[in-house]
Amino acid sequence: MYDKNKIVAGLVIFVAIVTFPFWYNLGNASSAPEPKLSEKAKAAKECVVPKESMKSEHMRILDLWRDTVVRDANRIYNTGKGKTFNMSLSTGEESCTGCHDNKAEFCDKCHNYASVDPYCWDCHIAPKEKKPEENK
Amino acid sequence: MENSRRSFLKVAGITALGIGTKPVLDVFASSGGHGEEPKPEVYSNEKALTAEKWGMVIDTTKFHSAEDLAPIIEACHKIHNVPDLPDSKHEIMWLWEDEYKHVFTHREHELINDRIKHLPFLVLCNHCEKPACVRACPTKATFKRDDGIVLMDFHRCIGCRFCMAACPYGSRSFNFRDPRPFIKEENKEFPTRMKGVVEKCNFCAERLAVGKMPACVEASNGAITVGDLDDPESEVRELLRTNYTIRRKPDLGAGPSVYYIV
Amino acid sequence: MLELALKGDKKYWGWVIALLAVIGVGFAVYLKQLDFGLGITGMSRDVSWGFYIAQFTFLVGVAAGGVMVVLPKYLHDYKAFGRITILGEFLAIAAVTMCLLFIIADLGQPMRAFNVILYPTPGSVLFWDMIVLNGYLFLNIVIGWNVLEAERNNIHYAKWVKPLIITSIVWAPAIHTVTAFLYCGLPGRGFWMTAILAPRFLASAFAAGPALLILLCLIIRKVTKFDPGKEQIQSLAKIVTYAIIINVFFLLCEVFVVFYSRIPSHMSHLQYLFAGLHGHGALVPWMWTSMAFMATSIVLLVIPATRKHEGVLAFTCVILFLGTWIDKGMGMISGGFVPNPLHHVTEYMPTLPEILITLGVYATGILILTILFKVAVNVKEEVSGVTDSCESC
């Protein structure tokens, strides 16, 4: 075998680079953030579907909803238990942000942690952020 | 775990109502039938204005100058967060005005009467019966609804601009840059657009859906009428019956749904 | 075989590094375009397609032109072209790659490009264009590589390659026909709406593609030990002669129909390009240069003495290539948008960032071409035994 040393050195460098994210973050692991619910959302108790499903499926729901609204002109969602929602991210009281009115605390917290950057807010206008003192 | 699966099925249940855009989820929906679970539903607002085939009649005899049109254009652009870009090359226009010879290129002649010659005409998407833009779009981001309205799905547009080349009326605009900084007053009830997508008049689909007439109709003092072209009793049909009307480039066969009383 | 591209002299590596530098600049400017939007280009609401789509159109032609060496070899058993078919196939690979890059560069939302596959729309010509271009790229990679590998090992290429070759011969005109259909099926764009557009595209493609091949053959002869051959170059020159004459003939047919019928919506575009419209005429000198180049090249190609003189032929190929490039790469796309459907005139000229991105894409294509041609030429040298470097290994 030729160049045994070179190959071994190359392999070591390769493994070091590939595992870089793991040892770089060693010991720095932060716990998953909990999205902060607005008073209104707390009072409502249940969202479109139960909380746990909402956590894992909200992006799929939003994806379905936008097709339903834009392409089929169906804009009202009925949970089947009599509760209705306006199938919109940002329009009016019964839309997503009508209830979850603090984007930074509700959306961004987890998205930043998970390092995802959905382009929702490139078009949809987020509700006005409340100043921290107003919250207290 | 079981609980979360059931509620996921509920979410997927939306697709069972015939959206059909997510065949994978359909499989989920059909594989687990829990009869006792209440089924979620989606539907449109009962107040929504509907038609078999939407159309518009613009009575140009009620207009005299550009000042008459300005508030109508402003109403449209304000409500839809249409930006006002400094560079005319990047202009976004849903509803705008132009001279007769530019709007009706095939009917123009030098000796036309003075009123028509100097009158500004409103120009917008014609919501064609056979839209060339819909034919051209490679992703179905622009599509024609059953009620005749030609819409844009801004989520899906890849910005190839094939629709702009296809439209024979020049009704489409492209976001050459982020439009946000150029919107004077944002309307929170309607999204803005992002750079890189095409946009155009949406016949106020979002207003019709909640029982409101299009913004231009409301701002026009009765000069613009929209209604059902397929309903012989409708107001637009009455106007078409009793007035001489013209359409833009009818010889192309696209079947524009916007009529002008001249 | 790819390892052949890793062994080269200083000149070779200098050339590769120079190309990489141009690609780097182009890519940096592209990042800027991604950030700002297509507003950094000269395109506008009225002229919504510009330099990128024009280069794409021209290069589809160059790619299709490669078939002009493949077809005589495999359908007419013209053995002389056996020496250079690989050059045609590898040129097609580089050209199609550039086409795809230009499409990506032109998209407003390139990260959503996959939507074309997620929501397939057979009614859109762009959908078919994506299929034929990727198909042609795939065919040429598979064919070119297999045939060259077989040649290197001194065996006949595998049997299954032959049907692919026949397919690629039919596929080549298809890619440019579909590209023409992008334009000629659009209502309200009088300049493109002519049934002769696809034939015209093909004629200019079969002139520009082989003309470029002639130039590449002459360069290869100069910088390597492989000689593509005098006969081969002359045969290509005859193909170029017929193709450019047919191209100009088709153009004149168009001019006759438009100006004899005098329908403004068809006539105004040609008026804009060749005489200017309402005081706007930025492309007029370009278009006349293009005409002069094409006319001169016809004269020089038709006269046997000038065609057979390789120095003159090289000059002819350069002006012919430039002439067809101006015609398609500058006039064809802007010309269709000016005047706009409302008969307003908004002119278009590419901006510096747009040109830098364009150069970056061209450099990418030339780099691919360099690497592929290096491999091909080295294999040819090996096979014919002219190389001396192999004695050492």
JSON list of C-alpha atoms in Angstrom, two decimals, chain B residues 52-204:
[
{"chain": "B", "resi": 52, "resn": "GLU", "atom": "CA", "xyz": [-71.01, 31.03, -12.08]},
{"chain": "B", "resi": 53, "resn": "LYS", "atom": "CA", "xyz": [-68.75, 33.34, -14.00]},
{"chain": "B", "resi": 54, "resn": "TRP", "atom": "CA", "xyz": [-67.58, 36.65, -12.64]},
{"chain": "B", "resi": 55, "resn": "GLY", "atom": "CA", "xyz": [-67.40, 39.60, -14.98]},
{"chain": "B", "resi": 56, "resn": "MET", "atom": "CA", "xyz": [-66.97, 43.35, -14.86]},
{"chain": "B", "resi": 57, "resn": "VAL", "atom": "CA", "xyz": [-68.51, 46.24, -16.76]},
{"chain": "B", "resi": 58, "resn": "ILE", "atom": "CA", "xyz": [-66.76, 49.61, -16.67]},
{"chain": "B", "resi": 59, "resn": "ASP", "atom": "CA", "xyz": [-68.94, 52.53, -17.69]},
{"chain": "B", "resi": 60, "resn": "THR", "atom": "CA", "xyz": [-66.39, 54.93, -19.13]},
{"chain": "B", "resi": 61, "resn": "THR", "atom": "CA", "xyz": [-69.06, 57.53, -19.84]},
{"chain": "B", "resi": 62, "resn": "LYS", "atom": "CA", "xyz": [-69.07, 58.27, -16.13]},
{"chain": "B", "resi": 63, "resn": "PHE", "atom": "CA", "xyz": [-65.40, 59.24, -16.16]},
{"chain": "B", "resi": 64, "resn": "HIS", "atom": "CA", "xyz": [-64.02, 62.54, -17.38]},
{"chain": "B", "resi": 65, "resn": "SER", "atom": "CA", "xyz": [-60.41, 62.80, -16.32]},
{"chain": "B", "resi": 66, "resn": "ALA", "atom": "CA", "xyz": [-57.59, 61.02, -14.54]},
{"chain": "B", "resi": 67, "resn": "GLU", "atom": "CA", "xyz": [-58.80, 62.56, -11.27]},
{"chain": "B", "resi": 68, "resn": "ASP", "atom": "CA", "xyz": [-61.94, 60.45, -11.47]},
{"chain": "B", "resi": 69, "resn": "LEU", "atom": "CA", "xyz": [-59.84, 57.30, -11.67]},
{"chain": "B", "resi": 70, "resn": "ALA", "atom": "CA", "xyz": [-57.20, 58.11, -9.06]},
{"chain": "B", "resi": 71, "resn": "PRO", "atom": "CA", "xyz": [-59.32, 57.24, -5.97]},
{"chain": "B", "resi": 72, "resn": "ILE", "atom": "CA", "xyz": [-60.34, 53.92, -7.53]},
{"chain": "B", "resi": 73, "resn": "ILE", "atom": "CA", "xyz": [-56.76, 52.96, -8.28]},
{"chain": "B", "resi": 74, "resn": "GLU", "atom": "CA", "xyz": [-55.69, 54.10, -4.84]},
{"chain": "B", "resi": 75, "resn": "ALA", "atom": "CA", "xyz": [-58.38, 52.05, -3.14]},
{"chain": "B", "resi": 76, "resn": "CYS", "atom": "CA", "xyz": [-57.22, 48.93, -4.98]},
{"chain": "B", "resi": 77, "resn": "HIS", "atom": "CA", "xyz": [-53.52, 49.44, -4.42]},
{"chain": "B", "resi": 78, "resn": "LYS", "atom": "CA", "xyz": [-53.90, 50.42, -0.77]},
{"chain": "B", "resi": 79, "resn": "ILE", "atom": "CA", "xyz": [-56.03, 47.49, 0.19]},
{"chain": "B", "resi": 80, "resn": "HIS", "atom": "CA", "xyz": [-53.71, 45.01, -1.53]},
{"chain": "B", "resi": 81, "resn": "ASN", "atom": "CA", "xyz": [-50.44, 46.48, -0.27]},
{"chain": "B", "resi": 82, "resn": "VAL", "atom": "CA", "xyz": [-49.29, 47.34, -3.78]},
{"chain": "B", "resi": 83, "resn": "PRO", "atom": "CA", "xyz": [-45.95, 49.14, -3.43]},
{"chain": "B", "resi": 84, "resn": "ASP", "atom": "CA", "xyz": [-45.10, 52.44, -5.05]},
{"chain": "B", "resi": 85, "resn": "LEU", "atom": "CA", "xyz": [-41.65, 51.87, -6.53]},
{"chain": "B", "resi": 86, "resn": "PRO", "atom": "CA", "xyz": [-39.47, 54.80, -7.56]},
{"chain": "B", "resi": 87, "resn": "ASP", "atom": "CA", "xyz": [-38.10, 53.05, -10.67]},
{"chain": "B", "resi": 88, "resn": "SER", "atom": "CA", "xyz": [-40.83, 52.79, -13.30]},
{"chain": "B", "resi": 89, "resn": "LYS", "atom": "CA", "xyz": [-39.15, 49.68, -14.69]},
{"chain": "B", "resi": 90, "resn": "HIS", "atom": "CA", "xyz": [-39.97, 47.84, -11.48]},
{"chain": "B", "resi": 91, "resn": "GLU", "atom": "CA", "xyz": [-43.48, 49.21, -11.19]},
{"chain": "B", "resi": 92, "resn": "ILE", "atom": "CA", "xyz": [-46.23, 47.02, -9.74]},
{"chain": "B", "resi": 93, "resn": "MET", "atom": "CA", "xyz": [-49.71, 47.71, -11.09]},
{"chain": "B", "resi": 94, "resn": "TRP", "atom": "CA", "xyz": [-52.97, 45.89, -10.45]},
{"chain": "B", "resi": 95, "resn": "LEU", "atom": "CA", "xyz": [-55.25, 48.61, -11.72]},
{"chain": "B", "resi": 96, "resn": "TRP", "atom": "CA", "xyz": [-53.99, 51.56, -13.72]},
{"chain": "B", "resi": 97, "resn": "GLU", "atom": "CA", "xyz": [-54.97, 53.98, -16.46]},
{"chain": "B", "resi": 98, "resn": "ASP", "atom": "CA", "xyz": [-53.91, 54.47, -20.05]},
{"chain": "B", "resi": 99, "resn": "GLU", "atom": "CA", "xyz": [-55.08, 56.12, -23.25]},
{"chain": "B", "resi": 100, "resn": "TYR", "atom": "CA", "xyz": [-57.57, 54.57, -25.63]},
{"chain": "B", "resi": 101, "resn": "LYS", "atom": "CA", "xyz": [-54.96, 53.97, -28.32]},
{"chain": "B", "resi": 102, "resn": "HIS", "atom": "CA", "xyz": [-52.87, 51.90, -25.90]},
{"chain": "B", "resi": 103, "resn": "VAL", "atom": "CA", "xyz": [-55.73, 50.05, -24.25]},
{"chain": "B", "resi": 104, "resn": "PHE", "atom": "CA", "xyz": [-57.62, 49.22, -27.44]},
{"chain": "B", "resi": 105, "resn": "THR", "atom": "CA", "xyz": [-54.65, 48.80, -29.77]},
{"chain": "B", "resi": 106, "resn": "HIS", "atom": "CA", "xyz": [-56.70, 47.08, -32.46]},
{"chain": "B", "resi": 107, "resn": "ARG", "atom": "CA", "xyz": [-59.46, 49.71, -32.57]},
{"chain": "B", "resi": 108, "resn": "GLU", "atom": "CA", "xyz": [-57.39, 52.84, -32.53]},
{"chain": "B", "resi": 109, "resn": "HIS", "atom": "CA", "xyz": [-57.75, 55.38, -35.33]},
{"chain": "B", "resi": 110, "resn": "GLU", "atom": "CA", "xyz": [-56.55, 58.92, -35.70]},
{"chain": "B", "resi": 111, "resn": "LEU", "atom": "CA", "xyz": [-59.93, 60.55, -36.28]},
{"chain": "B", "resi": 112, "resn": "ILE", "atom": "CA", "xyz": [-61.63, 59.18, -33.19]},
{"chain": "B", "resi": 113, "resn": "ASN", "atom": "CA", "xyz": [-63.75, 61.68, -31.28]},
{"chain": "B", "resi": 114, "resn": "ASP", "atom": "CA", "xyz": [-62.13, 64.02, -28.78]},
{"chain": "B", "resi": 115, "resn": "ARG", "atom": "CA", "xyz": [-63.73, 62.57, -25.68]},
{"chain": "B", "resi": 116, "resn": "ILE", "atom": "CA", "xyz": [-62.36, 59.07, -26.31]},
{"chain": "B", "resi": 117, "resn": "LYS", "atom": "CA", "xyz": [-59.03, 60.36, -27.52]},
{"chain": "B", "resi": 118, "resn": "HIS", "atom": "CA", "xyz": [-58.28, 62.15, -24.25]},
{"chain": "B", "resi": 119, "resn": "LEU", "atom": "CA", "xyz": [-60.18, 59.96, -21.83]},
{"chain": "B", "resi": 120, "resn": "PRO", "atom": "CA", "xyz": [-58.08, 57.78, -19.53]},
{"chain": "B", "resi": 121, "resn": "PHE", "atom": "CA", "xyz": [-59.24, 54.14, -19.40]},
{"chain": "B", "resi": 122, "resn": "LEU", "atom": "CA", "xyz": [-58.90, 51.75, -16.50]},
{"chain": "B", "resi": 123, "resn": "VAL", "atom": "CA", "xyz": [-56.73, 48.73, -17.23]},
{"chain": "B", "resi": 124, "resn": "LEU", "atom": "CA", "xyz": [-56.55, 45.54, -15.18]},
{"chain": "B", "resi": 125, "resn": "CYS", "atom": "CA", "xyz": [-56.39, 41.76, -15.48]},
{"chain": "B", "resi": 126, "resn": "ASN", "atom": "CA", "xyz": [-59.17, 40.60, -17.77]},
{"chain": "B", "resi": 127, "resn": "HIS", "atom": "CA", "xyz": [-59.78, 37.30, -15.95]},
{"chain": "B", "resi": 128, "resn": "CYS", "atom": "CA", "xyz": [-59.94, 35.61, -19.32]},
{"chain": "B", "resi": 129, "resn": "GLU", "atom": "CA", "xyz": [-62.09, 32.64, -20.12]},
{"chain": "B", "resi": 130, "resn": "LYS", "atom": "CA", "xyz": [-59.08, 30.95, -21.74]},
{"chain": "B", "resi": 131, "resn": "PRO", "atom": "CA", "xyz": [-56.18, 32.59, -19.95]},
{"chain": "B", "resi": 132, "resn": "ALA", "atom": "CA", "xyz": [-52.82, 32.32, -21.72]},
{"chain": "B", "resi": 133, "resn": "CYS", "atom": "CA", "xyz": [-51.01, 32.91, -18.42]},
{"chain": "B", "resi": 134, "resn": "VAL", "atom": "CA", "xyz": [-52.59, 29.83, -16.85]},
{"chain": "B", "resi": 135, "resn": "ARG", "atom": "CA", "xyz": [-51.60, 27.78, -19.87]},
{"chain": "B", "resi": 136, "resn": "ALA", "atom": "CA", "xyz": [-48.01, 28.99, -19.60]},
{"chain": "B", "resi": 137, "resn": "CYS", "atom": "CA", "xyz": [-47.45, 28.60, -15.84]},
{"chain": "B", "resi": 138, "resn": "PRO", "atom": "CA", "xyz": [-45.25, 25.53, -15.16]},
{"chain": "B", "resi": 139, "resn": "THR", "atom": "CA", "xyz": [-46.37, 25.08, -11.54]},
{"chain": "B", "resi": 140, "resn": "LYS", "atom": "CA", "xyz": [-50.10, 25.95, -11.59]},
{"chain": "B", "resi": 141, "resn": "ALA", "atom": "CA", "xyz": [-49.19, 28.93, -9.39]},
{"chain": "B", "resi": 142, "resn": "THR", "atom": "CA", "xyz": [-51.59, 30.90, -11.53]},
{"chain": "B", "resi": 143, "resn": "PHE", "atom": "CA", "xyz": [-54.89, 29.15, -12.08]},
{"chain": "B", "resi": 144, "resn": "LYS", "atom": "CA", "xyz": [-58.48, 29.78, -13.03]},
{"chain": "B", "resi": 145, "resn": "ARG", "atom": "CA", "xyz": [-61.15, 29.18, -10.44]},
{"chain": "B", "resi": 146, "resn": "ASP", "atom": "CA", "xyz": [-64.46, 27.58, -11.33]},
{"chain": "B", "resi": 147, "resn": "ASP", "atom": "CA", "xyz": [-66.12, 30.97, -10.99]},
{"chain": "B", "resi": 148, "resn": "GLY", "atom": "CA", "xyz": [-63.87, 32.46, -13.68]},
{"chain": "B", "resi": 149, "resn": "ILE", "atom": "CA", "xyz": [-61.46, 34.39, -11.46]},
{"chain": "B", "resi": 150, "resn": "VAL", "atom": "CA", "xyz": [-57.81, 33.99, -12.49]},
{"chain": "B", "resi": 151, "resn": "LEU", "atom": "CA", "xyz": [-55.72, 33.89, -9.34]},
{"chain": "B", "resi": 152, "resn": "MET", "atom": "CA", "xyz": [-52.10, 33.78, -8.25]},
{"chain": "B", "resi": 153, "resn": "ASP", "atom": "CA", "xyz": [-50.79, 31.48, -5.54]},
{"chain": "B", "resi": 154, "resn": "PHE", "atom": "CA", "xyz": [-47.85, 33.54, -4.31]},
{"chain": "B", "resi": 155, "resn": "HIS", "atom": "CA", "xyz": [-46.63, 30.63, -2.22]},
{"chain": "B", "resi": 156, "resn": "ARG", "atom": "CA", "xyz": [-45.99, 28.54, -5.29]},
{"chain": "B", "resi": 157, "resn": "CYS", "atom": "CA", "xyz": [-44.75, 31.03, -7.89]},
{"chain": "B", "resi": 158, "resn": "ILE", "atom": "CA", "xyz": [-41.13, 30.36, -8.87]},
{"chain": "B", "resi": 159, "resn": "GLY", "atom": "CA", "xyz": [-40.77, 33.69, -10.65]},
{"chain": "B", "resi": 160, "resn": "CYS", "atom": "CA", "xyz": [-40.07, 32.34, -14.15]},
{"chain": "B", "resi": 161, "resn": "ARG", "atom": "CA", "xyz": [-42.23, 35.12, -15.65]},
{"chain": "B", "resi": 162, "resn": "PHE", "atom": "CA", "xyz": [-43.56, 32.90, -18.44]},
{"chain": "B", "resi": 163, "resn": "CYS", "atom": "CA", "xyz": [-47.03, 34.24, -17.55]},
{"chain": "B", "resi": 164, "resn": "MET", "atom": "CA", "xyz": [-45.85, 37.81, -18.14]},
{"chain": "B", "resi": 165, "resn": "ALA", "atom": "CA", "xyz": [-44.68, 36.90, -21.63]},
{"chain": "B", "resi": 166, "resn": "ALA", "atom": "CA", "xyz": [-47.94, 35.04, -22.24]},
{"chain": "B", "resi": 167, "resn": "CYS", "atom": "CA", "xyz": [-50.38, 37.73, -21.10]},
{"chain": "B", "resi": 168, "resn": "PRO", "atom": "CA", "xyz": [-51.46, 39.75, -24.18]},
{"chain": "B", "resi": 169, "resn": "TYR", "atom": "CA", "xyz": [-52.75, 42.57, -21.98]},
{"chain": "B", "resi": 170, "resn": "GLY", "atom": "CA", "xyz": [-49.63, 43.44, -20.00]},
{"chain": "B", "resi": 171, "resn": "SER", "atom": "CA", "xyz": [-51.57, 42.89, -16.80]},
{"chain": "B", "resi": 172, "resn": "ARG", "atom": "CA", "xyz": [-48.85, 41.24, -14.75]},
{"chain": "B", "resi": 173, "resn": "SER", "atom": "CA", "xyz": [-46.11, 42.70, -12.61]},
{"chain": "B", "resi": 174, "resn": "PHE", "atom": "CA", "xyz": [-43.00, 41.13, -11.15]},
{"chain": "B", "resi": 175, "resn": "ASN", "atom": "CA", "xyz": [-41.39, 41.90, -7.81]},
{"chain": "B", "resi": 176, "resn": "PHE", "atom": "CA", "xyz": [-37.91, 42.84, -8.96]},
{"chain": "B", "resi": 177, "resn": "ARG", "atom": "CA", "xyz": [-37.05, 43.64, -5.35]},
{"chain": "B", "resi": 178, "resn": "ASP", "atom": "CA", "xyz": [-38.53, 43.43, -1.87]},
{"chain": "B", "resi": 179, "resn": "PRO", "atom": "CA", "xyz": [-41.73, 45.50, -2.07]},
{"chain": "B", "resi": 180, "resn": "ARG", "atom": "CA", "xyz": [-42.11, 46.04, 1.70]},
{"chain": "B", "resi": 181, "resn": "PRO", "atom": "CA", "xyz": [-40.11, 49.27, 2.04]},
{"chain": "B", "resi": 182, "resn": "PHE", "atom": "CA", "xyz": [-42.22, 50.88, -0.67]},
{"chain": "B", "resi": 183, "resn": "ILE", "atom": "CA", "xyz": [-45.62, 50.31, 0.89]},
{"chain": "B", "resi": 184, "resn": "LYS", "atom": "CA", "xyz": [-46.64, 53.54, 2.53]},
{"chain": "B", "resi": 185, "resn": "GLU", "atom": "CA", "xyz": [-49.33, 52.17, 4.77]},
{"chain": "B", "resi": 186, "resn": "GLU", "atom": "CA", "xyz": [-49.57, 48.44, 5.28]},
{"chain": "B", "resi": 187, "resn": "ASN", "atom": "CA", "xyz": [-52.99, 46.82, 5.31]},
{"chain": "B", "resi": 188, "resn": "LYS", "atom": "CA", "xyz": [-52.62, 44.10, 7.92]},
{"chain": "B", "resi": 189, "resn": "GLU", "atom": "CA", "xyz": [-55.63, 42.22, 6.59]},
{"chain": "B", "resi": 190, "resn": "PHE", "atom": "CA", "xyz": [-53.84, 41.35, 3.37]},
{"chain": "B", "resi": 191, "resn": "PRO", "atom": "CA", "xyz": [-50.36, 39.94, 2.87]},
{"chain": "B", "resi": 192, "resn": "THR", "atom": "CA", "xyz": [-47.68, 41.81, 0.99]},
{"chain": "B", "resi": 193, "resn": "ARG", "atom": "CA", "xyz": [-45.59, 39.98, -1.58]},
{"chain": "B", "resi": 194, "resn": "MET", "atom": "CA", "xyz": [-41.96, 38.95, -1.46]},
{"chain": "B", "resi": 195, "resn": "LYS", "atom": "CA", "xyz": [-39.28, 39.59, -4.06]},
{"chain": "B", "resi": 196, "resn": "GLY", "atom": "CA", "xyz": [-39.22, 37.24, -7.02]},
{"chain": "B", "resi": 197, "resn": "VAL", "atom": "CA", "xyz": [-42.93, 36.50, -7.50]},
{"chain": "B", "resi": 198, "resn": "VAL", "atom": "CA", "xyz": [-45.44, 37.73, -10.07]},
{"chain": "B", "resi": 199, "resn": "GLU", "atom": "CA", "xyz": [-48.66, 39.47, -9.07]},
{"chain": "B", "resi": 200, "resn": "LYS", "atom": "CA", "xyz": [-51.79, 40.98, -10.57]},
{"chain": "B", "resi": 201, "resn": "CYS", "atom": "CA", "xyz": [-55.41, 41.90, -9.88]},
{"chain": "B", "resi": 202, "resn": "ASN", "atom": "CA", "xyz": [-57.18, 39.13, -7.93]},
{"chain": "B", "resi": 203, "resn": "PHE", "atom": "CA", "xyz": [-60.72, 40.41, -8.53]},
{"chain": "B", "resi": 204, "resn": "CYS", "atom": "CA", "xyz": [-60.76, 41.02, -4.77]}
]
